[in-house]
Short mmCIF file of C-alpha atoms and ligand atoms in Angstrom, two decimals:
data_model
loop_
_atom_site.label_atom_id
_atom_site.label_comp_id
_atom_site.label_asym_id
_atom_site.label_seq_id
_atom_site.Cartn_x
_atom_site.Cartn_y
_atom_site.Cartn_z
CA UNK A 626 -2.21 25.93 -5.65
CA UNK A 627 -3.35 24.63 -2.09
CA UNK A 628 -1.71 21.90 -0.41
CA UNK A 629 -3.39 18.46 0.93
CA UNK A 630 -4.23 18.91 4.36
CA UNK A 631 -5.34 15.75 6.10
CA UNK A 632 -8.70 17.39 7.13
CA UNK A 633 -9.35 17.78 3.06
CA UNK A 634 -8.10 14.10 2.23
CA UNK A 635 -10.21 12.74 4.86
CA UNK A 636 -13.27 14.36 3.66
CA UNK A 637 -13.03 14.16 -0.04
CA UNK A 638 -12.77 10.01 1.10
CA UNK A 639 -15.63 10.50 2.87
CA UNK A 640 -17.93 12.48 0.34
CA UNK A 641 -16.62 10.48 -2.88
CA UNK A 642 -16.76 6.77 -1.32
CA UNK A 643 -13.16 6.29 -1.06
CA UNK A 644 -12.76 5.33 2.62
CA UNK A 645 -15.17 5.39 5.69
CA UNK A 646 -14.82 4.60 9.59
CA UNK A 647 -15.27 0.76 10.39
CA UNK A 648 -18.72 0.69 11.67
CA UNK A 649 -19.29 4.00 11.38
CA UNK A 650 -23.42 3.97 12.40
CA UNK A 651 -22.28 2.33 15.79
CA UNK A 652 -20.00 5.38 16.67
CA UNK A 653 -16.74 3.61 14.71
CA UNK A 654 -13.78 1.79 15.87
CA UNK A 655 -10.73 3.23 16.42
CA UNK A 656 -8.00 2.57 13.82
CA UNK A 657 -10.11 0.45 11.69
CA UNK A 658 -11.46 1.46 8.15
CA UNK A 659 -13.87 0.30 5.60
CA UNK A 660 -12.81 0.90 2.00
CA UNK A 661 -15.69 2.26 0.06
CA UNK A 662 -16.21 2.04 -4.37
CA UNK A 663 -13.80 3.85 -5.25
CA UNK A 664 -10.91 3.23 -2.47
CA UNK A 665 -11.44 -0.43 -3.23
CA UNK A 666 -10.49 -0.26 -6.37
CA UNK A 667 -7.37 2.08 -6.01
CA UNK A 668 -5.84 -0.47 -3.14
CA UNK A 669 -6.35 -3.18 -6.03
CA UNK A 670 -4.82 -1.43 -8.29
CA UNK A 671 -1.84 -0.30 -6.44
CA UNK A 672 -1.88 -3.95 -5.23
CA UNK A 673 -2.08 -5.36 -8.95
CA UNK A 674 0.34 -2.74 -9.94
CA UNK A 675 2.90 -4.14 -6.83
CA UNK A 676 2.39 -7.71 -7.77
CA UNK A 677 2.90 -7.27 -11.49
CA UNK A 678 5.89 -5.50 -10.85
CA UNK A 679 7.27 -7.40 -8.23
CA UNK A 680 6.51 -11.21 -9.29
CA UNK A 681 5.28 -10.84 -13.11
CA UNK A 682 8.85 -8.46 -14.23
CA UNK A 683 11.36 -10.68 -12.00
CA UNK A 684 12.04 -14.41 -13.40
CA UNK A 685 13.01 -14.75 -10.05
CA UNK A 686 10.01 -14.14 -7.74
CA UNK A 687 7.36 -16.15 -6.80
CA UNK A 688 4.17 -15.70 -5.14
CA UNK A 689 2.29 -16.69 -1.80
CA UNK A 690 -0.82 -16.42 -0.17
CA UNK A 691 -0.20 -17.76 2.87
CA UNK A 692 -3.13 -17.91 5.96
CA UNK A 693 -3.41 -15.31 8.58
CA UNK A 694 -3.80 -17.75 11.32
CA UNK A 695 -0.75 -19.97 11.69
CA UNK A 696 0.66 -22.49 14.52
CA UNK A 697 1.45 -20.43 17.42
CA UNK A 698 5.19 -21.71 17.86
CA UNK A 699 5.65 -19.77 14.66
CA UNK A 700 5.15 -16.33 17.12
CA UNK A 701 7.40 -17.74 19.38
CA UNK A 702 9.94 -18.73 17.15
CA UNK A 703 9.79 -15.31 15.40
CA UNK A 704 10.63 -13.55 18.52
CA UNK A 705 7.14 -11.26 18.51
CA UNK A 706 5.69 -13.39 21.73
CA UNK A 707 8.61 -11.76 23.69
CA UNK A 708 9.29 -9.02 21.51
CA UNK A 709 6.73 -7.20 19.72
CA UNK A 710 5.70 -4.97 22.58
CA UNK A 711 5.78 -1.31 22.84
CA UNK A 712 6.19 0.20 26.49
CA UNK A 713 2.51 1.83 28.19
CA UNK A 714 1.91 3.78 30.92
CA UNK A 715 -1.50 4.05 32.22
CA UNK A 716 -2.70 8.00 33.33
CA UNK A 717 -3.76 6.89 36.85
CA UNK A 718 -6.81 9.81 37.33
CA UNK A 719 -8.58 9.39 33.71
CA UNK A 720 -6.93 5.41 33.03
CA UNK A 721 -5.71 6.67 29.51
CA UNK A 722 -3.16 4.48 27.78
CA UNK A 723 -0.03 6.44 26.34
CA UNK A 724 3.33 5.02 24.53
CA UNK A 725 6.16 5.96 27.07
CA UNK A 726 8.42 6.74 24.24
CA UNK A 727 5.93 8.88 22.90
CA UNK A 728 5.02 11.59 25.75
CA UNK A 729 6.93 13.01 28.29
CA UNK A 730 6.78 10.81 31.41
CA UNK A 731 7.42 14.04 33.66
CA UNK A 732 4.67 16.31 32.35
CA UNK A 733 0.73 16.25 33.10
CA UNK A 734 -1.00 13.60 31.53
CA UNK A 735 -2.32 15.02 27.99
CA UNK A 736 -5.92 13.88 28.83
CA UNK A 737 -6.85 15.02 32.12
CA UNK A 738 -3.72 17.39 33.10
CA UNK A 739 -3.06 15.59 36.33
CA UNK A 740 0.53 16.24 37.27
CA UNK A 741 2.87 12.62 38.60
CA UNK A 742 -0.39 10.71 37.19
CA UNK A 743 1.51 8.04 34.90
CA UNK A 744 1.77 4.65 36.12
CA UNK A 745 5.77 2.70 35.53
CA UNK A 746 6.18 1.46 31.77
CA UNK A 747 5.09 -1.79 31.13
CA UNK A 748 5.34 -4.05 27.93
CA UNK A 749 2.05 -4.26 26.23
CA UNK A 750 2.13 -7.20 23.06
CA UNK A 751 0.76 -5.50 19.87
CA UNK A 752 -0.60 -8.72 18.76
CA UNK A 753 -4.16 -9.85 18.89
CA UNK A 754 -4.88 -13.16 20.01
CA UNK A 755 -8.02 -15.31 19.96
CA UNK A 756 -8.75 -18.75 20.57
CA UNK A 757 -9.08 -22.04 18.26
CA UNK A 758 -11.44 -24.71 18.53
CA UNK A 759 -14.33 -25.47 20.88
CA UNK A 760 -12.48 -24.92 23.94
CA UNK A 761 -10.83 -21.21 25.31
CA UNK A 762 -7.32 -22.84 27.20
CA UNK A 763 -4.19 -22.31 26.96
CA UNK A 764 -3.75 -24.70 24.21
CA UNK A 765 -6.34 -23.12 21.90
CA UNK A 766 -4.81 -19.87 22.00
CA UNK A 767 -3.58 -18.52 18.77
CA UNK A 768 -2.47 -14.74 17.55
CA UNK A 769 -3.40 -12.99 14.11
CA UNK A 770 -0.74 -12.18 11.98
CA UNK A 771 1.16 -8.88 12.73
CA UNK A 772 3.35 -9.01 9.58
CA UNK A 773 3.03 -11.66 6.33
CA UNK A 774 6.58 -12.28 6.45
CA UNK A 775 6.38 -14.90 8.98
CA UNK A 776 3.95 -17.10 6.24
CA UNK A 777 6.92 -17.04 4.07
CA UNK A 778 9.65 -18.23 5.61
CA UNK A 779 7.47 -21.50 7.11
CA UNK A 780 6.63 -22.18 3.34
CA UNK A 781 10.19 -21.78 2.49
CA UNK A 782 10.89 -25.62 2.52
CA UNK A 783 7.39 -25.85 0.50
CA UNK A 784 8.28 -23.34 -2.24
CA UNK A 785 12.04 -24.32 -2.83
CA UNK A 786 10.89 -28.34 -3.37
CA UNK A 787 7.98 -27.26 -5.64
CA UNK A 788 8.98 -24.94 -7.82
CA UNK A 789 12.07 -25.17 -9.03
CA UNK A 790 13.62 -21.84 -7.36
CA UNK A 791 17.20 -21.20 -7.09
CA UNK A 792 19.27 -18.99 -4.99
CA UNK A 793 18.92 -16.01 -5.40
CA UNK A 794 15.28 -15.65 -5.41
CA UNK A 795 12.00 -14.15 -3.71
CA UNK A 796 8.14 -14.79 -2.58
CA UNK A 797 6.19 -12.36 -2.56
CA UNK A 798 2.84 -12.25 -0.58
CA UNK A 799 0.10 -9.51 -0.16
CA UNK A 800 -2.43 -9.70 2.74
CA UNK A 801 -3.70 -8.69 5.82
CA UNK A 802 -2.00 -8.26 9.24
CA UNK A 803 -3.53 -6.51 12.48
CA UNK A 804 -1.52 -4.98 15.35
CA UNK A 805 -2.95 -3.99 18.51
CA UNK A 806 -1.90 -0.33 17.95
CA UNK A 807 -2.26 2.29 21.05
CA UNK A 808 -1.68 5.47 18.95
CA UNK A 809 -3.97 5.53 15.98
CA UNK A 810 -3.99 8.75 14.71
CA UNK A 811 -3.77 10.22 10.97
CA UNK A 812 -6.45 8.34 9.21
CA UNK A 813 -5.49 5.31 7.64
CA UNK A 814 -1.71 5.71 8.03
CA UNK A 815 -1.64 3.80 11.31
CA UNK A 816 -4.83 1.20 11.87
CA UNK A 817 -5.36 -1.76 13.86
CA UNK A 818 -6.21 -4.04 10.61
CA UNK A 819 -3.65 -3.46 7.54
CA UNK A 820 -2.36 -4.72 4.66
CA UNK A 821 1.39 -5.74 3.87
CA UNK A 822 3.10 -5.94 0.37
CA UNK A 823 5.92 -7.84 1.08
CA UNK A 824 8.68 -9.50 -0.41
CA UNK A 825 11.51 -11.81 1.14
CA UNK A 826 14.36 -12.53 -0.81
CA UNK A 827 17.17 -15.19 -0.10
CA UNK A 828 20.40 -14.99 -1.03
CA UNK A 829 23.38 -16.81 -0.25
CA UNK A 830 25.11 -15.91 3.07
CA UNK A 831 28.34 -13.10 1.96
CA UNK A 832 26.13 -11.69 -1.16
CA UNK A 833 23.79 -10.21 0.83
CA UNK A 834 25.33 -6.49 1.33
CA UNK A 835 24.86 -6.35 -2.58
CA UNK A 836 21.33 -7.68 -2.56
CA UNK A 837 20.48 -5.04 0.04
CA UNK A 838 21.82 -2.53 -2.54
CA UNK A 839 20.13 -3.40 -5.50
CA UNK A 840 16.48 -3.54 -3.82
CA UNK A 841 17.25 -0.37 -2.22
CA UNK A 842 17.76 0.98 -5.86
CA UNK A 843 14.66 -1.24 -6.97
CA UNK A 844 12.33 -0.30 -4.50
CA UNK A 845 13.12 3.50 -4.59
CA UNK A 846 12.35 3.22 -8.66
CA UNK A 847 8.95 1.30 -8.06
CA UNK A 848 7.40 4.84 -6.69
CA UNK A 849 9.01 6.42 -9.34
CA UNK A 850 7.28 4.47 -11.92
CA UNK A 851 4.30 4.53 -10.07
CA UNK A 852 4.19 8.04 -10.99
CA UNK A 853 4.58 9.34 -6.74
CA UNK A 854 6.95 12.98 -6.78
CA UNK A 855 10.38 12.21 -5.79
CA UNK A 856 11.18 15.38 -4.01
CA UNK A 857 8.50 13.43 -1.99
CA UNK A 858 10.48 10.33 -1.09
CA UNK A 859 14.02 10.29 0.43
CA UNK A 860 15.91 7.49 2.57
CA UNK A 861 15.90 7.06 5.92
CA UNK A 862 18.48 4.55 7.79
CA UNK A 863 18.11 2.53 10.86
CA UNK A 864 20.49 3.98 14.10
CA UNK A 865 22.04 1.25 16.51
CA UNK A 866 19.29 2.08 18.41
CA UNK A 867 16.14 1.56 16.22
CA UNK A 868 17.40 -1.59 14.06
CA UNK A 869 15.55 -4.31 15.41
CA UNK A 870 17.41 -6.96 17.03
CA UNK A 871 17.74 -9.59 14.27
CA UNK A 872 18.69 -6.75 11.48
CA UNK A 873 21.87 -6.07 10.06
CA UNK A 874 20.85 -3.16 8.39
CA UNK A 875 17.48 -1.66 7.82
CA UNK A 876 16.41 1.28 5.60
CA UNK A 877 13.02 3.05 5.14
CA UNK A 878 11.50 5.09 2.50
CA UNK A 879 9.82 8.06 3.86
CA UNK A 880 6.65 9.73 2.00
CA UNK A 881 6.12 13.46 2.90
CA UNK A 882 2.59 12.69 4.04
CA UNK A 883 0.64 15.61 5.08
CA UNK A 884 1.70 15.09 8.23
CA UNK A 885 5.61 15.38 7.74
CA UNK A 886 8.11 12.48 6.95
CA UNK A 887 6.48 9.11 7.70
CA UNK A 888 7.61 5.68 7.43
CA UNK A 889 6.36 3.95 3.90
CA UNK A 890 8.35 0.66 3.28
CA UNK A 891 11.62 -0.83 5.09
CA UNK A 892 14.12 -2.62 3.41
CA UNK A 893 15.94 -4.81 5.92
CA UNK A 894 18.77 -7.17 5.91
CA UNK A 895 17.08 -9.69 8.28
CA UNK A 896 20.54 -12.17 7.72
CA UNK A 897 19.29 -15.75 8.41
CA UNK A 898 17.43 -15.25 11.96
CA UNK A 899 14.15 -16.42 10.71
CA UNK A 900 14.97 -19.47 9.09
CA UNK A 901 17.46 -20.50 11.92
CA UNK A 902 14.83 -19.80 14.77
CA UNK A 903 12.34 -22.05 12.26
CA UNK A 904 14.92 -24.63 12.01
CA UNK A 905 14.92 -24.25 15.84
CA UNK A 906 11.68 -24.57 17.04
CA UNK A 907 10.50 -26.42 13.97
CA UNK A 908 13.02 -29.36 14.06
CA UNK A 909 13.09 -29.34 10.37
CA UNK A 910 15.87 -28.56 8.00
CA UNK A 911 15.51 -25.17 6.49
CA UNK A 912 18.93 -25.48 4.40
CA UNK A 913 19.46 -24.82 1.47
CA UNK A 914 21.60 -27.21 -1.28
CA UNK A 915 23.57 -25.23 -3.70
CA UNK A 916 23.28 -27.92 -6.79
CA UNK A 917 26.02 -26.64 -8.27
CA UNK A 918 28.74 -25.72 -5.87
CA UNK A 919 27.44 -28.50 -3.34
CA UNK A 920 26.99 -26.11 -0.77
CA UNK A 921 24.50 -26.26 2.25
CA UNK A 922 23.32 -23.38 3.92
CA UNK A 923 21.27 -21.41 5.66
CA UNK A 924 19.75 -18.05 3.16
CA UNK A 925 20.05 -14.49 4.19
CA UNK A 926 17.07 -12.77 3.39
CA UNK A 927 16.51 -9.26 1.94
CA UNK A 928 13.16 -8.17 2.51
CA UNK A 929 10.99 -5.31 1.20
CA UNK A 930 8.36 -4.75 3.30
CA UNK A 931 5.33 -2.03 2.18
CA UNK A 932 1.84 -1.14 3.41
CA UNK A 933 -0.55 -1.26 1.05
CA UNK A 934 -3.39 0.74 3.00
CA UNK A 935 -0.53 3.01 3.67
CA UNK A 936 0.46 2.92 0.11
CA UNK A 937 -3.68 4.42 -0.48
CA UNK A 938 -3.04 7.31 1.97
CA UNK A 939 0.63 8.17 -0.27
CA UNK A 940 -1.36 7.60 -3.87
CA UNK A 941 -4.08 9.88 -2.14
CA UNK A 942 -2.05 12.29 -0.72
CA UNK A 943 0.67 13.11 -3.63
CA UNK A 944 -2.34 12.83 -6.38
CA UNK A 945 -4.43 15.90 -4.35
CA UNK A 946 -4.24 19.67 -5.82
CA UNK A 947 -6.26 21.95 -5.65
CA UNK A 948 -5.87 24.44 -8.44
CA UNK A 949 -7.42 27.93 -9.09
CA UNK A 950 -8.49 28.17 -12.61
CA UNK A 951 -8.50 31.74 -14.58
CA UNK A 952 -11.58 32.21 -14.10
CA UNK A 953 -10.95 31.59 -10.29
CA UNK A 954 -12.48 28.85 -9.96
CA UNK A 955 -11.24 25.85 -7.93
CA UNK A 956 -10.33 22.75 -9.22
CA UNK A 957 -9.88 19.52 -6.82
CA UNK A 958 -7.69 16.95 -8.86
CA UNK A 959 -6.58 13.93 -8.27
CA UNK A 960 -3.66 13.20 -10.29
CA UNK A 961 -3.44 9.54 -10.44
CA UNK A 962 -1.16 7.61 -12.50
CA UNK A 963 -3.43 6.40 -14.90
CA UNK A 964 -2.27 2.69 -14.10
CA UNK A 965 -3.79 3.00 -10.91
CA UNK A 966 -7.07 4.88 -10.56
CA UNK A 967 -9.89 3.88 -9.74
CA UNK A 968 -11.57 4.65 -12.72
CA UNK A 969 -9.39 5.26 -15.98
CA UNK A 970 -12.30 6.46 -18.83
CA UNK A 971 -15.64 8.34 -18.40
CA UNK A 972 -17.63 8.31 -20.93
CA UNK A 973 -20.23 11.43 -21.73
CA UNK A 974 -22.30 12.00 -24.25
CA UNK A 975 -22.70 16.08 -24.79
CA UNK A 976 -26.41 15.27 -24.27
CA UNK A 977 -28.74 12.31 -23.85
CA UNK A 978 -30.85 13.45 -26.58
CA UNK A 979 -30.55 12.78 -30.72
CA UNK A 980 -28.81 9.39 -30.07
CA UNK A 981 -26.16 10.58 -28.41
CA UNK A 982 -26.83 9.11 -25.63
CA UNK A 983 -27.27 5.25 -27.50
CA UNK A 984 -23.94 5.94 -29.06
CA UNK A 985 -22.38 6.68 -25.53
CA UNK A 986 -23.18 4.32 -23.57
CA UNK A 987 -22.51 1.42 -26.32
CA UNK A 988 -18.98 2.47 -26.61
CA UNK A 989 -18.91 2.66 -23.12
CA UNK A 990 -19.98 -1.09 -23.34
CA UNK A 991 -17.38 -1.33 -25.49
CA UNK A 992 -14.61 0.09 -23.34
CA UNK A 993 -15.36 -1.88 -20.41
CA UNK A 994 -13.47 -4.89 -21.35
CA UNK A 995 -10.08 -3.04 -21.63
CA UNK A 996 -10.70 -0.20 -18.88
CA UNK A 997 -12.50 0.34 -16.04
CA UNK A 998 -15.13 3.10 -17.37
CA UNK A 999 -17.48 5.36 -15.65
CA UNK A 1000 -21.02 6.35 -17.81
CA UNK A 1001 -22.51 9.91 -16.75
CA UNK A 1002 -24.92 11.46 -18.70
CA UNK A 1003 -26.65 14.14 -16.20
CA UNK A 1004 -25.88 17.61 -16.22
CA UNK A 1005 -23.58 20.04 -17.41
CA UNK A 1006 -20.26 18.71 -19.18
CA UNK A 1007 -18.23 20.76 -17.25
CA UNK A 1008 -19.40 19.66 -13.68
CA UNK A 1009 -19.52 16.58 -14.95
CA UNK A 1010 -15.49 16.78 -15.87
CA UNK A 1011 -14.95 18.67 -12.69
CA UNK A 1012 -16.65 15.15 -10.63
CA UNK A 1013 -14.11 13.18 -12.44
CA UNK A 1014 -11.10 15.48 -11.85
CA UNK A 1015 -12.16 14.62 -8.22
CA UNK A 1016 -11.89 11.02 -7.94
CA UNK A 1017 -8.60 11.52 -10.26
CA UNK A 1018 -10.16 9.78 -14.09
CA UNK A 1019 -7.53 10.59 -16.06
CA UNK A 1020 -9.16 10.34 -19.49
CA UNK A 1021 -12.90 11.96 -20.54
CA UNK A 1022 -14.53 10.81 -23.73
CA UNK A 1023 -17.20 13.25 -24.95
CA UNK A 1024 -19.67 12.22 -27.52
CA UNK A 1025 -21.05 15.18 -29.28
CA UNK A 1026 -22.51 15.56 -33.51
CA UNK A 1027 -19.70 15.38 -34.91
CA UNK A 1028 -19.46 12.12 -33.56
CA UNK A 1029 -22.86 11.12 -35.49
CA UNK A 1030 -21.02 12.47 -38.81
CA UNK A 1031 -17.51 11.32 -38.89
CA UNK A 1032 -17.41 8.80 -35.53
CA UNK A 1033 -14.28 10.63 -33.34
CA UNK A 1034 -14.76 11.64 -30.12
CA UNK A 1035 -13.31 14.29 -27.91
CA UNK A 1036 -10.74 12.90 -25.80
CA UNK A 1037 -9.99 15.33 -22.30
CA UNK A 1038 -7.33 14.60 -20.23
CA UNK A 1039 -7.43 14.75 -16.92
CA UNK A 1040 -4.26 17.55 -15.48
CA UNK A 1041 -3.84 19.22 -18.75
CA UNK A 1042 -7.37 19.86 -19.25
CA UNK A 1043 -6.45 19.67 -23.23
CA UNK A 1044 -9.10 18.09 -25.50
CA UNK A 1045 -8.08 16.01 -28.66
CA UNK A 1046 -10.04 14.66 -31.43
CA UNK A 1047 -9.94 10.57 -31.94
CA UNK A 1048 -11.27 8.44 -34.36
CA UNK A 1049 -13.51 5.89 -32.28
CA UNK A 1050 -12.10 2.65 -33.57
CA UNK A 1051 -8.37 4.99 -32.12
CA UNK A 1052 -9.46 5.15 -28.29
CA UNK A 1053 -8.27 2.17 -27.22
CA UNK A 1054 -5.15 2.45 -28.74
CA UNK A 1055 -4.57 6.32 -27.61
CA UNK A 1056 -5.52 5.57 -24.10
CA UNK A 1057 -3.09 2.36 -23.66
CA UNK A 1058 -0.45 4.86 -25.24
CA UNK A 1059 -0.89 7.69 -23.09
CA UNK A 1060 -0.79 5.60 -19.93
CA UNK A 1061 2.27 3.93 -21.09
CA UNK A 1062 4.07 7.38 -21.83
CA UNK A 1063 1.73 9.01 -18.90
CA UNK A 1064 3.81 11.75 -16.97
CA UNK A 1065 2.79 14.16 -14.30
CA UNK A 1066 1.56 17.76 -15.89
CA UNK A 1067 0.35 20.39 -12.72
P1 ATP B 829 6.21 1.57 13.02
O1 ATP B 829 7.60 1.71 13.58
O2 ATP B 829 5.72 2.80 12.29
O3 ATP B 829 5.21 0.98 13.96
P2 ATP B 829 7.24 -0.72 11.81
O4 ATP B 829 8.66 -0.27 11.57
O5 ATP B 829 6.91 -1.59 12.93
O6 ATP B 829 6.30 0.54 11.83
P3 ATP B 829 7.20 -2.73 9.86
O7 ATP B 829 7.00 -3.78 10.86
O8 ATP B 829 8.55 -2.58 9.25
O9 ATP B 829 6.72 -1.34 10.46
O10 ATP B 829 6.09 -2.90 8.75
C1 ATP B 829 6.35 -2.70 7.39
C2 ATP B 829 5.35 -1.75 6.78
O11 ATP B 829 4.02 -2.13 7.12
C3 ATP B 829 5.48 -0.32 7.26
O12 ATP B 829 6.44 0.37 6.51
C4 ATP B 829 4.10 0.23 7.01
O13 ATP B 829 3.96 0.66 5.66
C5 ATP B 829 3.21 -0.97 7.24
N1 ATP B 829 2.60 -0.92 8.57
C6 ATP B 829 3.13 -1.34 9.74
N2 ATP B 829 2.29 -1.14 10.76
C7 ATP B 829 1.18 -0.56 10.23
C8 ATP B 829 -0.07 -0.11 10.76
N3 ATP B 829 -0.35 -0.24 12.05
N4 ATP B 829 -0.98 0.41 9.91
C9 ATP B 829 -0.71 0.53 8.59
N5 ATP B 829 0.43 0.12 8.04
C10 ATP B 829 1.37 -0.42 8.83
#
């Protein structure tokens, strides 16, 4: 069994349409990525697969889909106009740009090798900004958002007096956010132009140690039941020195990514700094009434904060094996959870000819409105399994004759390689089970 290696992750995105470089006939753009057919389709699903689990299985949690560009005081209330910033020294001989925390300010600059080349740290703003309107002033200027959080707390007041929420309770919000990144390295993992699951949850001031605990426990058993290894996942807490400023405690989940331990989500006890600094520089009252205690106050908030793009590089790189066969062959897999790849049935007829074919590709019709299906008909079955295996399709339906006699079908799936017979008018009904009760065979 071979490990995932970047190198191989990158390429089988490349060669099966699951991810390409931004603008990739122009030379590219650093950090920015283009999701292709099939990568498209696995960041909605793992996006679906969030939201349904996250809005659809709480009666608690609402969603959001708040706009990237917002009012500008929002920035400055949030702290990221003074704060978001990470320190950058400039290599004075080849004018490369470096994190200070990140290299060794008393070695040669990793570029050029010029020794005492680095110019003094100085705070660099990883947000983009752009202007508004017909006229580039001061005024006009506005950023794009670095996190979705930010959307959520200014609809707080919006939410609470429209729907009927009651503390305890959550919004949850999926979308883009950009930071002006300096290291982007390891494919999609860190990129200028993102996407955020998040999910901010208020609670009333004193409870929120135990809300911290319980979406610790929830978001830990959300990659579980997404199907991701959890020798692969583990905990990572926040030092004095790396909580940020407003937290009162922060905790990550780390994904062995092929490049070692790597952040994945943070859970953070962000206590009630956002909606106070919104009260702030808002003027409007954020509080909250407690109907039936008569209480006002400010909400803590608990917030779960995921990449989703990074989310595609974890699905991508716990689903790759590569597996040598008896017969020493190799066989790429992707091992998917079924609820989330890209495509969940190909259908094959044996061979085009003698109706097979017809038969096929109407039940393939067929299929379509439960699953998404995939309809291949050219060459040999077992390259034709070994393509799926690739993009990770965890069920194959063969037609063959016997289909023509009694109407079953052979049913392969995906990382046991076993083959089953099923009655036609069964398929559905087999494949919605065996997703349901899907676990992991290597
Ligand atoms: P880092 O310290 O790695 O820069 P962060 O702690 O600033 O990340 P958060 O602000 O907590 O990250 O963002 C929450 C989540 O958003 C991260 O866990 C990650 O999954 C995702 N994320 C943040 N920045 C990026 C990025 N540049 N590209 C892709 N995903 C990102």
């Amino acid at each position: 069994m071979a490990e995932a290696t970047m190198d191989k992750i990158v390429s089988l995105c490349k060669r099966r349409g699951f991810i390409f470089q931004s603008s990739e006939i122009y030379g590219g753009l650093a950090g920015s990525w283009d999701y292709g057919p099939l990568g498209v389709q696995l960041k909605n699903n793992i996006r679906d697969f969030w939201w349904k689990e996250m809005t659809q299985m709480y009666d608690n949690i609402v969603g959001l889909d708040a706009a990237i560009l917002m009012h500008p005081k929002v920035w400055e209330a949030s702290g990221h106009i003074k704060n978001f910033t990470d320190p950058l020294v400039d290599c004075k001989q080849c004018k490369s740009r470096f994190r200070a925390d990140q290299i060794d300010l008393e070695a040669a600059c990793p570029n050029c090798g010029t020794k005492d080349s680095f110019t003094q740290p100085r705070n660099f703003n990883l947000m983009f900004s752009t202007h508004i309107g017909s006229v580039e002033d001061e005024g006009s200027l506005i950023y794009l958002r670095p996190e979705t959080a930010q959307g959520i707390y200014a609809d707080f007041k919006s939410v609470v007096q429209s729907s009927r929420v009651k503390v305890p309770f959550g919004i949850a919000q999926v979308g883009k956010a950009f930071r002006n990144e300096i290291t982007t390295k390891s494919f999609i993992f860190r990129s200028v132009e993102f996407e955020q699951m998040e999910m901010q949850f208020f609670v009333k001031p004193g409870e929120d140690d135990k809300w911290f605990s319980f979406w610790r426990e929830e978001r830990l058993k959300f990659y579980h039941k997404m199907g991701i290894k959890p020798t692969s996942l583990r905990w990572h807490q926040h030092g004095p020195d790396e909580l940020a400023f407003y937290a009162k405690e922060a905790f990550d989940i780390q994904f062995l990514f092929p490049m070692g331990w790597q952040e994945l989500e943070g859970v953070h006890n962000r206590t009630d700094y956002d909606l106070s600094q919104h009260q702030i520089f808002s003027g409007k009252d954020l509080t909250y009434l407690d109907q039936e205690t008569n209480e006002r106050f400010v909400p803590y908030v608990v917030e779960t904060s995921a990449g989703l793009t990074r989310n595609v590089l974890m699905a991508l790189s716990d689903a790759y094996e590569e597996q040598t066969l008896e017969n020493n062959e190799v066989r790429t897999v992707l091992h998917f959870h079924p609820a989330i790849a890209p495509v969940t049935v190909a259908v094959l007829p044996l061979v085009k000819k003698d109706g097979l074919g017809e038969v096929a590709s109407k039940l393939d019709k067929e299929l379509r409105e439960d699953f998404t299906t995939f309809y291949d008909q050219n060459g040999a079955i077992g390259r034709r399994y070994r393509r799926m295996d690739e993009i990770g399709t965890p069920y194959c339906i063969t037609v063959d004759y016997q289909t023509l006699e009694d109407n079953s079908v052979t049913l392969r799936y995906r990382d046991s390689m076993k083959q089953i017979r099923v009655s036609m008018n069964q398929i559905v009904q087999e494949i919605r089970t065996a997703t349901k009760n899907y676990k992991r065979v290597e």
